[in-house]
Structures are given as C-alpha cells and as structure tokens.
Tab-separated table of C-alpha atoms in Angstrom:
chain	number	residue	atom	x	y	z
P	1	UNK	CA	-57.491	180.129	-60.640
P	2	UNK	CA	-58.235	182.906	-58.179
P	3	UNK	CA	-58.489	186.398	-59.627
P	4	UNK	CA	-58.315	187.907	-56.120
P	5	UNK	CA	-54.799	186.521	-55.759
P	6	UNK	CA	-53.853	187.738	-59.233
P	7	UNK	CA	-54.887	191.223	-58.165
P	8	UNK	CA	-53.007	190.996	-54.853
P	9	UNK	CA	-49.733	189.523	-56.080
P	10	UNK	CA	-49.724	189.930	-59.843
P	11	UNK	CA	-48.062	193.329	-60.132
P	12	UNK	CA	-44.987	192.359	-58.096
P	13	UNK	CA	-41.768	192.100	-60.112
P	14	UNK	CA	-40.063	188.760	-59.497
P	15	UNK	CA	-37.325	186.610	-61.063
P	16	UNK	CA	-38.171	183.597	-63.224
P	17	UNK	CA	-35.579	181.685	-61.182
P	18	UNK	CA	-33.635	180.135	-64.017
P	19	UNK	CA	-30.761	180.450	-61.549
P	20	UNK	CA	-30.259	181.240	-57.890
P	21	UNK	CA	-28.904	183.719	-57.074
P	22	UNK	CA	-30.167	185.496	-60.185
P	23	UNK	CA	-28.005	187.331	-62.714
P	24	UNK	CA	-28.399	190.859	-61.225
P	25	UNK	CA	-26.306	189.613	-58.283
P	26	UNK	CA	-23.333	188.595	-60.427
P	27	UNK	CA	-20.170	190.572	-59.717
P	28	UNK	CA	-16.886	191.405	-61.522
P	29	UNK	CA	-15.155	189.787	-58.525
P	30	UNK	CA	-15.556	186.541	-60.462
P	31	UNK	CA	-13.569	186.952	-63.662
P	32	UNK	CA	-11.581	185.014	-66.246
P	33	UNK	CA	-8.986	183.731	-63.761
P	34	UNK	CA	-11.701	182.371	-61.475
P	35	UNK	CA	-13.481	180.692	-64.383
P	36	UNK	CA	-10.219	179.104	-65.550
P	37	UNK	CA	-9.611	177.720	-62.066
P	38	UNK	CA	-13.156	176.371	-61.811
P	39	UNK	CA	-12.817	174.667	-65.199
P	40	UNK	CA	-9.537	173.036	-64.190
P	41	UNK	CA	-11.175	171.759	-60.979
P	42	UNK	CA	-14.070	169.952	-62.685
P	43	UNK	CA	-14.373	166.339	-61.469
P	44	UNK	CA	-12.892	163.656	-63.693
P	45	UNK	CA	-16.329	162.134	-64.332
P	46	UNK	CA	-18.047	165.462	-65.076
P	47	UNK	CA	-20.378	165.769	-68.040
P	48	UNK	CA	-21.524	169.078	-69.459
P	49	UNK	CA	-24.185	170.848	-71.430
P	50	UNK	CA	-23.264	173.573	-73.903
P	51	UNK	CA	-25.108	176.817	-74.595
P	52	UNK	CA	-24.112	178.942	-77.600
P	53	UNK	CA	-25.472	182.472	-77.877
P	54	UNK	CA	-25.814	183.996	-81.354
P	55	UNK	CA	-26.792	187.652	-80.729
P	56	UNK	CA	-27.892	188.693	-84.220
P	57	UNK	CA	-31.249	189.222	-85.941
P	58	UNK	CA	-32.326	190.659	-89.283
P	59	UNK	CA	-34.871	192.948	-87.617
P	60	UNK	CA	-35.863	193.800	-84.066
P	61	UNK	CA	-39.009	192.361	-82.516
P	62	UNK	CA	-40.162	195.114	-80.181
P	63	UNK	CA	-41.142	192.731	-77.363
P	64	UNK	CA	-37.684	191.120	-77.263
P	65	UNK	CA	-35.838	190.921	-73.955
P	66	UNK	CA	-32.761	189.131	-75.297
P	67	UNK	CA	-29.235	190.419	-75.876
P	68	UNK	CA	-29.244	190.841	-79.646
P	69	UNK	CA	-28.499	193.370	-82.360
P	70	UNK	CA	-29.646	193.925	-85.904
P	71	UNK	CA	-27.080	193.021	-88.551
P	72	UNK	CA	-27.182	193.345	-92.330
P	73	UNK	CA	-23.632	192.274	-93.222
P	74	UNK	CA	-22.905	188.558	-93.125
P	75	UNK	CA	-19.215	189.231	-92.550
P	76	UNK	CA	-19.947	190.272	-88.957
P	77	UNK	CA	-21.768	186.995	-88.371
P	78	UNK	CA	-18.914	184.979	-89.882
P	79	UNK	CA	-16.341	186.752	-87.693
P	80	UNK	CA	-18.427	186.047	-84.596
P	81	UNK	CA	-18.770	182.389	-85.539
P	82	UNK	CA	-14.969	182.209	-85.774
P	83	UNK	CA	-14.708	183.712	-82.279
P	84	UNK	CA	-17.101	181.049	-80.969
P	85	UNK	CA	-14.831	178.330	-82.360
P	86	UNK	CA	-11.811	179.915	-80.658
P	87	UNK	CA	-13.657	180.164	-77.340
P	88	UNK	CA	-14.714	176.515	-77.549
P	89	UNK	CA	-11.073	175.505	-78.066
P	90	UNK	CA	-9.892	177.750	-75.204
P	91	UNK	CA	-12.421	176.329	-72.729
P	92	UNK	CA	-11.639	172.736	-73.754
P	93	UNK	CA	-7.906	173.364	-73.359
P	94	UNK	CA	-8.472	174.870	-69.917
P	95	UNK	CA	-10.464	171.826	-68.817
P	96	UNK	CA	-7.597	169.682	-70.062
P	97	UNK	CA	-9.605	166.716	-71.281
P	98	UNK	CA	-12.474	165.875	-73.607
P	99	UNK	CA	-15.498	165.750	-71.305
P	100	UNK	CA	-18.871	164.235	-72.167
P	101	UNK	CA	-21.663	166.454	-73.494
P	102	UNK	CA	-25.320	165.478	-73.174
P	103	UNK	CA	-27.120	168.658	-74.286
P	104	UNK	CA	-26.330	171.433	-76.772
P	105	UNK	CA	-28.562	174.496	-77.128
P	106	UNK	CA	-28.213	177.297	-79.683
P	107	UNK	CA	-29.968	180.459	-78.486
P	108	UNK	CA	-30.294	183.983	-79.717
P	109	UNK	CA	-30.941	186.274	-81.333
P	110	UNK	CA	-31.457	184.042	-84.306
P	111	UNK	CA	-28.926	181.163	-84.380
P	112	UNK	CA	-30.002	180.133	-87.878
P	113	UNK	CA	-28.811	183.493	-89.184
P	114	UNK	CA	-25.424	181.774	-89.621
P	115	UNK	CA	-24.510	180.375	-93.023
P	116	UNK	CA	-25.294	176.635	-93.204
P	117	UNK	CA	-21.638	175.716	-93.690
P	118	UNK	CA	-20.654	177.890	-90.712
P	119	UNK	CA	-23.197	176.110	-88.530
P	120	UNK	CA	-21.808	172.738	-89.616
P	121	UNK	CA	-18.247	173.896	-88.867
P	122	UNK	CA	-19.298	175.047	-85.409
P	123	UNK	CA	-20.889	171.682	-84.660
P	124	UNK	CA	-17.745	169.931	-85.889
P	125	UNK	CA	-15.625	172.124	-83.586
P	126	UNK	CA	-17.746	171.116	-80.600
P	127	UNK	CA	-17.509	167.440	-81.459
P	128	UNK	CA	-13.732	167.809	-81.740
P	129	UNK	CA	-13.380	169.623	-78.403
P	130	UNK	CA	-15.890	167.540	-76.444
P	131	UNK	CA	-17.256	164.006	-76.515
P	132	UNK	CA	-20.803	164.681	-77.717
P	133	UNK	CA	-22.768	161.566	-76.824
P	134	UNK	CA	-24.734	159.877	-79.623
P	135	UNK	CA	-27.858	160.344	-77.482
P	136	UNK	CA	-27.248	164.062	-76.911
P	137	UNK	CA	-30.128	166.487	-77.371
P	138	UNK	CA	-29.093	169.204	-79.836
P	139	UNK	CA	-31.593	172.063	-79.934
P	140	UNK	CA	-31.761	175.229	-82.034
P	141	UNK	CA	-33.984	178.301	-81.632
P	142	UNK	CA	-35.530	179.294	-84.969
P	143	UNK	CA	-37.237	182.316	-86.495
P	144	UNK	CA	-39.571	180.683	-89.046
P	145	UNK	CA	-39.549	183.828	-91.195
P	146	UNK	CA	-35.908	183.412	-92.178
P	147	UNK	CA	-35.170	179.667	-92.105
P	148	UNK	CA	-33.892	178.316	-95.453
P	149	UNK	CA	-33.941	174.724	-96.689
P	150	UNK	CA	-30.115	174.730	-96.824
P	151	UNK	CA	-29.939	175.443	-93.091
P	152	UNK	CA	-32.408	172.657	-92.352
P	153	UNK	CA	-30.153	170.249	-94.242
P	154	UNK	CA	-27.083	171.487	-92.317
P	155	UNK	CA	-28.971	170.957	-89.073
P	156	UNK	CA	-29.936	167.436	-90.108
P	157	UNK	CA	-26.362	166.516	-91.018
P	158	UNK	CA	-25.117	168.030	-87.735
P	159	UNK	CA	-27.413	165.870	-85.616
P	160	UNK	CA	-29.946	168.492	-84.531
P	161	UNK	CA	-32.981	166.744	-83.057
P	162	UNK	CA	-34.978	169.579	-81.447
P	163	UNK	CA	-36.107	172.956	-82.760
P	164	UNK	CA	-37.830	175.794	-80.878
P	165	UNK	CA	-39.933	178.018	-83.128
P	166	UNK	CA	-40.848	181.537	-82.133
P	167	UNK	CA	-44.571	181.953	-82.794
P	168	UNK	CA	-45.736	184.384	-80.056
P	169	UNK	CA	-49.103	185.178	-81.695
P	170	UNK	CA	-50.813	184.562	-85.035
P	171	UNK	CA	-53.036	187.641	-84.606
P	172	UNK	CA	-52.012	190.089	-87.367
P	173	UNK	CA	-52.996	193.093	-85.217
P	174	UNK	CA	-50.722	191.930	-82.410
P	175	UNK	CA	-47.966	191.052	-84.877
P	176	UNK	CA	-47.926	194.562	-86.344
P	177	UNK	CA	-47.857	196.072	-82.842
P	178	UNK	CA	-44.717	194.060	-81.942
P	179	UNK	CA	-43.004	194.352	-85.364
P	180	UNK	CA	-43.109	190.623	-86.031
P	181	UNK	CA	-45.363	189.735	-88.944
P	182	UNK	CA	-45.310	185.950	-89.383
P	183	UNK	CA	-48.016	184.028	-91.167
P	184	UNK	CA	-49.383	180.659	-90.136
P	185	UNK	CA	-48.369	179.351	-93.567
P	186	UNK	CA	-44.718	180.337	-92.992
P	187	UNK	CA	-44.695	178.505	-89.681
P	188	UNK	CA	-46.411	175.420	-91.102
P	189	UNK	CA	-43.911	175.264	-93.969
P	190	UNK	CA	-40.971	175.310	-91.535
P	191	UNK	CA	-42.530	172.584	-89.369
P	192	UNK	CA	-42.956	170.464	-92.489
P	193	UNK	CA	-39.321	171.014	-93.550
P	194	UNK	CA	-38.012	170.101	-90.108
P	195	UNK	CA	-40.102	166.958	-89.848
P	196	UNK	CA	-39.104	165.823	-93.333
P	197	UNK	CA	-35.478	166.240	-92.208
P	198	UNK	CA	-36.129	163.950	-89.249
P	199	UNK	CA	-36.157	166.732	-86.634
P	200	UNK	CA	-39.221	165.584	-84.724
P	201	UNK	CA	-38.772	167.479	-81.444
P	202	UNK	CA	-40.672	170.675	-82.273
P	203	UNK	CA	-41.308	173.341	-79.603
P	204	UNK	CA	-43.486	176.437	-79.997
P	205	UNK	CA	-42.959	179.636	-78.006
P	206	UNK	CA	-46.118	181.665	-77.281
P	207	UNK	CA	-46.468	184.969	-75.423
P	208	UNK	CA	-49.423	186.511	-73.607
P	209	UNK	CA	-49.760	190.076	-72.358
P	210	UNK	CA	-48.821	191.625	-75.719
P	211	UNK	CA	-50.382	194.845	-77.056
P	212	UNK	CA	-53.944	194.422	-78.389
P	213	UNK	CA	-53.942	190.793	-77.261
P	214	UNK	CA	-57.248	189.318	-76.096
P	215	UNK	CA	-58.401	185.953	-74.801
P	216	UNK	CA	-59.983	185.314	-78.207
P	217	UNK	CA	-56.750	186.014	-80.095
P	218	UNK	CA	-54.767	183.869	-77.643
P	219	UNK	CA	-57.140	180.958	-78.148
P	220	UNK	CA	-57.053	181.365	-81.916
P	221	UNK	CA	-53.244	181.183	-81.811
P	222	UNK	CA	-53.448	178.026	-79.700
P	223	UNK	CA	-55.984	176.468	-82.101
P	224	UNK	CA	-53.768	177.147	-85.121
P	225	UNK	CA	-50.662	175.932	-83.279
P	226	UNK	CA	-52.321	172.673	-82.260
P	227	UNK	CA	-52.966	171.926	-85.928
P	228	UNK	CA	-49.175	171.655	-86.317
P	229	UNK	CA	-48.883	169.295	-83.298
P	230	UNK	CA	-45.650	170.496	-81.634
P	231	UNK	CA	-44.236	168.262	-78.898
P	232	UNK	CA	-43.896	171.140	-76.429
P	233	UNK	CA	-45.143	174.649	-75.781
P	234	UNK	CA	-43.453	177.398	-73.794
P	235	UNK	CA	-45.935	180.105	-72.771
P	236	UNK	CA	-44.379	183.292	-71.418
P	237	UNK	CA	-45.823	186.533	-70.119
P	238	UNK	CA	-44.482	189.594	-71.920
P	239	UNK	CA	-42.053	191.531	-69.699
P	240	UNK	CA	-42.319	195.243	-70.492
P	241	UNK	CA	-39.076	196.837	-69.283
P	242	UNK	CA	-38.463	199.797	-71.630
P	243	UNK	CA	-35.929	201.338	-69.237
P	244	UNK	CA	-33.672	198.315	-69.876
P	245	UNK	CA	-34.730	197.424	-73.442
P	246	UNK	CA	-35.029	200.712	-75.309
P	247	UNK	CA	-36.706	199.190	-78.377
P	248	UNK	CA	-39.688	198.248	-76.195
P	249	UNK	CA	-40.535	201.968	-76.180
P	250	UNK	CA	-41.951	201.354	-79.657
P	251	UNK	CA	-44.801	199.484	-77.934
P	252	UNK	CA	-47.643	201.721	-76.796
P	253	UNK	CA	-48.217	200.933	-73.118
P	254	UNK	CA	-51.834	202.021	-73.462
P	255	UNK	CA	-52.468	198.903	-75.565
P	256	UNK	CA	-50.988	196.466	-73.026
P	257	UNK	CA	-53.433	194.343	-70.996
P	258	UNK	CA	-53.482	194.883	-67.236
P	259	UNK	CA	-52.563	192.279	-64.650
P	260	UNK	CA	-56.003	190.666	-64.466
P	261	UNK	CA	-56.277	190.501	-68.248
P	262	UNK	CA	-52.836	188.879	-68.426
P	263	UNK	CA	-53.947	186.370	-65.792
P	264	UNK	CA	-57.087	185.540	-67.805
P	265	UNK	CA	-55.053	185.101	-70.999
P	266	UNK	CA	-52.585	182.770	-69.271
P	267	UNK	CA	-55.456	180.711	-67.824
P	268	UNK	CA	-57.207	180.474	-71.179
P	269	UNK	CA	-54.054	179.266	-72.949
P	270	UNK	CA	-53.253	176.757	-70.205
P	271	UNK	CA	-56.775	175.338	-70.167
P	272	UNK	CA	-56.859	174.999	-73.958
P	273	UNK	CA	-53.540	173.153	-74.055
P	274	UNK	CA	-54.528	170.836	-71.211
P	275	UNK	CA	-57.839	170.088	-72.931
P	276	UNK	CA	-55.820	169.162	-76.027
P	277	UNK	CA	-53.950	166.559	-73.977
P	278	UNK	CA	-50.759	168.422	-73.062
P	279	UNK	CA	-49.317	168.097	-69.559
P	280	UNK	CA	-48.735	171.386	-67.750
P	281	UNK	CA	-45.167	171.499	-66.499
P	282	UNK	CA	-44.138	174.010	-63.916
P	283	UNK	CA	-44.749	177.674	-64.503
P	284	UNK	CA	-44.909	177.967	-68.267
P	285	UNK	CA	-44.277	174.724	-70.186
P	286	UNK	CA	-46.622	172.138	-71.695
P	287	UNK	CA	-45.689	168.822	-73.280
P	288	UNK	CA	-47.263	165.736	-74.756
P	289	UNK	CA	-47.551	162.970	-72.147
P	290	UNK	CA	-44.926	160.814	-73.914
P	291	UNK	CA	-42.420	163.669	-74.271
P	292	UNK	CA	-39.221	163.419	-72.206
P	293	UNK	CA	-40.069	166.610	-70.330
P	294	UNK	CA	-43.486	165.307	-69.265
P	295	UNK	CA	-41.854	162.059	-68.145
P	296	UNK	CA	-39.257	163.977	-66.096
P	297	UNK	CA	-42.028	166.027	-64.487
P	298	UNK	CA	-43.937	162.854	-63.576
P	299	UNK	CA	-40.816	161.203	-62.143
P	300	UNK	CA	-39.707	164.254	-60.147
P	301	UNK	CA	-36.448	164.679	-62.086
P	302	UNK	CA	-37.317	167.931	-63.890
P	303	UNK	CA	-34.638	170.648	-63.649
P	304	UNK	CA	-34.489	174.368	-64.354
P	305	UNK	CA	-31.668	176.342	-65.984
P	306	UNK	CA	-31.159	179.386	-68.183
P	307	UNK	CA	-33.166	177.795	-71.014
P	308	UNK	CA	-36.128	177.264	-68.663
P	309	UNK	CA	-37.357	173.788	-67.747
P	310	UNK	CA	-35.099	170.979	-68.873
P	311	UNK	CA	-34.476	167.255	-68.640
P	312	UNK	CA	-30.751	167.983	-68.284
P	313	UNK	CA	-29.416	166.385	-65.091
P	314	UNK	CA	-25.889	167.770	-65.380
P	315	UNK	CA	-24.263	170.187	-62.946
P	316	UNK	CA	-22.046	171.819	-65.581
P	317	UNK	CA	-23.357	174.251	-68.185
P	318	UNK	CA	-20.712	175.877	-70.371
P	319	UNK	CA	-21.825	179.128	-71.996
P	320	UNK	CA	-20.242	180.402	-75.222
P	321	UNK	CA	-20.753	183.739	-76.920
P	322	UNK	CA	-21.432	187.306	-75.871
P	323	UNK	CA	-23.505	187.525	-72.653
P	324	UNK	CA	-23.641	183.709	-72.320
P	325	UNK	CA	-23.978	182.381	-68.771
P	326	UNK	CA	-22.411	179.185	-67.456
P	327	UNK	CA	-23.012	177.180	-64.313
P	328	UNK	CA	-20.373	175.065	-62.580
P	329	UNK	CA	-20.406	173.389	-59.165
P	330	UNK	CA	-18.534	176.389	-57.763
P	331	UNK	CA	-20.863	179.075	-59.136
P	332	UNK	CA	-21.975	181.102	-62.160
P	333	UNK	CA	-20.015	182.941	-64.846
P	334	UNK	CA	-21.154	185.341	-67.547
P	335	UNK	CA	-19.290	186.497	-70.628
P	336	UNK	CA	-18.874	190.081	-71.738
P	337	UNK	CA	-22.263	191.340	-72.907
P	338	UNK	CA	-20.969	193.669	-75.615
P	339	UNK	CA	-20.024	191.747	-78.736
P	340	UNK	CA	-16.862	193.764	-79.379
P	341	UNK	CA	-15.549	193.301	-75.845
P	342	UNK	CA	-16.322	189.581	-76.001
P	343	UNK	CA	-14.486	189.162	-79.296
P	344	UNK	CA	-11.492	191.170	-78.100
P	345	UNK	CA	-11.092	188.999	-74.999
P	346	UNK	CA	-11.056	185.824	-77.068
P	347	UNK	CA	-8.723	187.386	-79.645
P	348	UNK	CA	-6.325	188.199	-76.797
P	349	UNK	CA	-6.254	184.512	-75.877
P	350	UNK	CA	-8.285	185.010	-72.690
P	351	UNK	CA	-11.576	183.698	-71.447
P	352	UNK	CA	-14.303	186.315	-71.879
P	353	UNK	CA	-15.730	186.145	-68.349
P	354	UNK	CA	-16.917	189.573	-67.216
P	355	UNK	CA	-18.713	188.681	-63.986
P	356	UNK	CA	-20.095	185.814	-61.977
P	357	UNK	CA	-21.032	184.538	-58.561
P	358	UNK	CA	-19.349	182.076	-56.189
P	359	UNK	CA	-21.952	179.966	-54.390
P	360	UNK	CA	-22.089	179.660	-50.611
P	361	UNK	CA	-23.557	176.681	-48.740
P	362	UNK	CA	-26.658	178.766	-47.993
P	363	UNK	CA	-27.018	179.619	-51.691
P	364	UNK	CA	-26.906	175.930	-52.618
P	365	UNK	CA	-29.564	175.097	-50.026
P	366	UNK	CA	-31.898	177.856	-51.205
P	367	UNK	CA	-31.227	177.066	-54.867
P	368	UNK	CA	-32.296	173.477	-54.231
P	369	UNK	CA	-35.506	174.568	-52.476
P	370	UNK	CA	-36.362	177.136	-55.151
P	371	UNK	CA	-35.732	174.693	-57.990
P	372	UNK	CA	-38.038	172.070	-56.455
P	373	UNK	CA	-40.768	174.674	-55.912
P	374	UNK	CA	-40.444	175.890	-59.499
P	375	UNK	CA	-40.389	172.335	-60.908
P	376	UNK	CA	-42.812	170.486	-58.611
P	377	UNK	CA	-44.979	173.215	-57.025
P	378	UNK	CA	-43.670	172.096	-53.667
P	379	UNK	CA	-40.664	170.981	-51.683
P	380	UNK	CA	-39.836	168.579	-48.887
P	381	UNK	CA	-37.916	171.042	-46.744
P	382	UNK	CA	-36.920	168.371	-44.242
P	383	UNK	CA	-35.342	166.183	-46.887
P	384	UNK	CA	-33.599	169.059	-48.664
P	385	UNK	CA	-32.262	170.559	-45.449
P	386	UNK	CA	-31.025	167.141	-44.314
P	387	UNK	CA	-29.005	166.788	-47.521
P	388	UNK	CA	-27.455	170.208	-46.920
P	389	UNK	CA	-26.906	169.784	-43.183
P	390	UNK	CA	-29.330	172.636	-42.437
P	391	UNK	CA	-32.199	173.219	-39.997
P	392	UNK	CA	-35.636	173.394	-41.700
P	393	UNK	CA	-37.013	175.517	-38.851
P	394	UNK	CA	-34.259	178.038	-39.454
P	395	UNK	CA	-34.948	178.270	-43.178
P	396	UNK	CA	-38.660	178.751	-42.473
P	397	UNK	CA	-37.971	181.501	-39.932
P	398	UNK	CA	-35.975	183.358	-42.583
P	399	UNK	CA	-38.844	183.085	-45.111
P	400	UNK	CA	-40.992	185.935	-43.758
P	401	UNK	CA	-42.623	186.448	-47.181
P	402	UNK	CA	-44.168	182.989	-46.801
P	403	UNK	CA	-46.584	183.992	-44.011
P	404	UNK	CA	-49.094	185.999	-46.093
P	405	UNK	CA	-48.988	183.309	-48.805
P	406	UNK	CA	-49.997	180.728	-46.195
P	407	UNK	CA	-52.698	183.036	-44.811
P	408	UNK	CA	-54.117	183.588	-48.293
P	409	UNK	CA	-54.229	179.863	-49.022
P	410	UNK	CA	-51.561	180.007	-51.720
P	411	UNK	CA	-49.302	177.637	-49.783
P	412	UNK	CA	-49.941	174.701	-47.483
P	413	UNK	CA	-47.268	173.724	-44.962
P	414	UNK	CA	-47.590	170.272	-43.442
P	415	UNK	CA	-44.634	169.718	-41.141
P	416	UNK	CA	-41.667	170.225	-43.416
P	417	UNK	CA	-43.622	169.594	-46.604
P	418	UNK	CA	-44.521	172.715	-48.580
P	419	UNK	CA	-47.102	172.593	-51.384
P	420	UNK	CA	-48.554	175.287	-53.630
P	421	UNK	CA	-52.357	175.049	-53.838
P	422	UNK	CA	-53.626	173.845	-57.217
P	423	UNK	CA	-55.610	177.035	-57.859
P	424	UNK	CA	-52.590	179.194	-56.982
P	425	UNK	CA	-49.884	177.599	-59.067
P	426	UNK	CA	-49.655	180.684	-61.263
P	427	UNK	CA	-48.032	182.334	-58.207
P	428	UNK	CA	-45.227	179.782	-57.946
P	429	UNK	CA	-42.642	182.547	-58.472
P	430	UNK	CA	-44.046	184.370	-55.436
P	431	UNK	CA	-43.622	181.208	-53.357
P	432	UNK	CA	-40.071	180.654	-54.611
P	433	UNK	CA	-39.237	184.284	-53.830
P	434	UNK	CA	-40.030	183.656	-50.158
P	435	UNK	CA	-36.769	181.692	-49.945
P	436	UNK	CA	-34.690	184.227	-51.912
P	437	UNK	CA	-32.245	185.812	-49.452
P	438	UNK	CA	-30.958	188.209	-52.121
P	439	UNK	CA	-34.271	189.596	-53.402
P	440	UNK	CA	-34.601	193.372	-53.333
P	441	UNK	CA	-38.311	194.108	-53.908
P	442	UNK	CA	-37.534	197.775	-54.440
P	443	UNK	CA	-35.702	197.134	-57.715
P	444	UNK	CA	-37.801	196.730	-60.862
P	445	UNK	CA	-35.433	194.286	-62.547
P	446	UNK	CA	-37.849	191.468	-63.349
P	447	UNK	CA	-41.153	190.696	-65.035
P	448	UNK	CA	-44.530	190.806	-63.306
P	449	UNK	CA	-45.515	187.771	-61.245
P	450	UNK	CA	-48.614	187.263	-63.443
C-alpha cells in the first residue's frame, strides 16, 4: 500500500457508504404517513430483513459511535422490549400480510442486555408477525463482558446462528484508555459457550487508530484472536468525532495515532489476517474462504447495508427501535433517535418514523455504482448505466473528483470499466465518493478516509 496516497487522501472525512444517499441527508419530509404508504405498497413477493436496535449498555465505551445510553434499572429495558413488540405488530399490520424474512440482526448498544426470557419473547413475536424462513440468518451483537449462560441458551432456543463479539483490542493499555477492559479469557469463555450451544458463526470486531495503539499491539490482538478461530473479522478505523459524541472527549487526542500510523496499523492487521488464510472482503471485512461472505465476494453477489457487508440479497430492510433505519424500494426511513420520543410514538399507535429520504432515479443509479465499488473495488459503468437507462459518459462527466484519483494511479478506467488499483484499495471510499452527488466536503460528519 502506498503511504504517499495515505498522506494525500487519508485526512479527508468521507462516508462509509452503508447507504446512498447517507443518513445526514434524511429529512423530516419523509415521516410516518410516508412509511405506512411505502409498507402498504411492497410487492406481493417481497421478502425482508429485520434490524432491531437495543440502545442500552451497562457502561460507556469512550470510542463508541452508536446511539446508546447507560442504564442500571432493568425495568427500562423491559419497557423498551415491550415497545419493540408493539412496533413489530404495527409494521406487520401495515404491510397487511406475513412476508418472508431471510435475515434478522440485533444491534446496539448491547442487545444481550435484555433478560433471556424477554429475548425469547421478542423472537417469538417476530416469528408470529413474519414468516421467518428456516434458513434465515439470525445474528446478535455481543459484549463478552456481560454475556450470561442463560442468554446463550435463550439464543440457542430462538434459532440464533451468528454472533458478533466486540473485541476491539486486547492491549490492556488501550483498553483502559477507551474504558473497555476485557480479558482474552473472558472472550475465549464466551466463544466456547456459543460454540457448545451450536452457534458456529462467530464474528470478531477489531478497531485500529485507538489511543496508545501501535502496530505491535494490533498484531498481538490479531494473534490472540486467531487462536479462537472466528469465521469473520470486521476491522474498523476509530472515528473520533467528539463534537457529535460527547463521551469521546474522555479520550486524550494527544494519544491518538496520526493518519499514516492508522494506515500502517490497518495494513498490518490486513496482512496478518490474509497470511492466516482469511479472504479480504471490501473495505474492512475478512472471512474464511468457505464462509458465505467470502463465497458472495467471489461470486460478485456481495451487498452493503447498515450492518456493513452482507450476503443479504433483499431490497427490504425493516428497522425497529430508537434510531433504527429501514430501506425499502422507495427510499429510507429512520425512527426517532431519542428513546422517549420513539416509545411515545408507538404508544400512540403510530409508526415512529422521524425522517427519511425518497430515492430518485439518479440516486438509484449512483447507489448501484457506489455499492459495486465498495463491494468489488470496481464497477462496470456501461452495464450499470444500461440497466438504469443512463449515459455512462454523463455520469463520468459529473464525477470531477475522479480525475485526480486517476492521475495518482488510484483508479484505472478502461472504457466504461472502473477498477481500483490493488495497492490503493484502502482508498475505496474516496473512489466511491467521486460518484456522490450529495457529498459536502466542508462538513465534518464522517470518519477519516484512512
């Protein structure tokens, strides 16, 4: 990888493109009435994926960029779980039929903060409201520090078959600096419990660019993680945005690595995982060669949504919970971010949609191009434009940010075929951004490109 390019492009703030247009462009013009209409218009053969957001944790990790709050009283969690069940019923009633579900993802916060019986009841409510296919992937994000054996059993009985464990770093110095002390032994014990319960799809989340982090500590974390043999890794760069996430002010910026150091850490982690036999997938994922995600990457069917890279081929994502985002053929919707406002909307018998975005034909074209770039490090602009009835020359003329990337050797353009150079793939977000008609480079809303 080229450090000169990391220095040139690495400090730019760019979206991760888990959607296009991205969430900062959502507007209150799309509200509950619009969402209800879109749900009622879903095609008869539509299938869906479900995302459930549980915005509670026992303590705050200072690096966190999620919508979550610290809670000590279990009654608040139980009340929220009841609201989720009501929202599920309301959305299903609005659709008017029991549609197929192929993926379910519990995100957070810490989804396993719920009582085991509450989790089982929530799964039962989803199976009642929707036709959850026997082959459905059911995934749960887990904090290994708080997972109990009773919750593992509830997950097993509910059909959970994938678990994402937050690891971030095993370096105790880094852990203290981010307020997340988690031993290797704790993590190994949870992996063992999950595997004994038959939950074999284990993912690890790692982060680089944290305070006091070094290449050596990153590689030590990878070495320890490999001993537990997860099926997938997600490797993210820390996004320091203390103006938006006030708790990040607890992190001393002086101890954060600079752009080149972040680049070197990312390269070191990627090389170590590839040497261990994992396939690098897109921007930040790695998987065993026989894993479904690696197969999708090889076959060109990989997709990208709000959970990152996915094998999910559906066009409908229904989001439940405070701040949850959904995607329908017509556009995007997002629930009320504040928990109280979300719960009040559902209690009033309304959908909790606070804002969204209605897609235009141009948005769909650019979303398709950006997704292929993010998933395949390239795009056949001629083929994509033909499917959308668009002119590839016109889309290239509008992509003025592409010219310096071509000049610097980041991108090759052969006719209508665009490809990111192998040694520049870490800049794939910069290439995708060239086709973003909504991007405002003056706003510091996103994480650094490297």
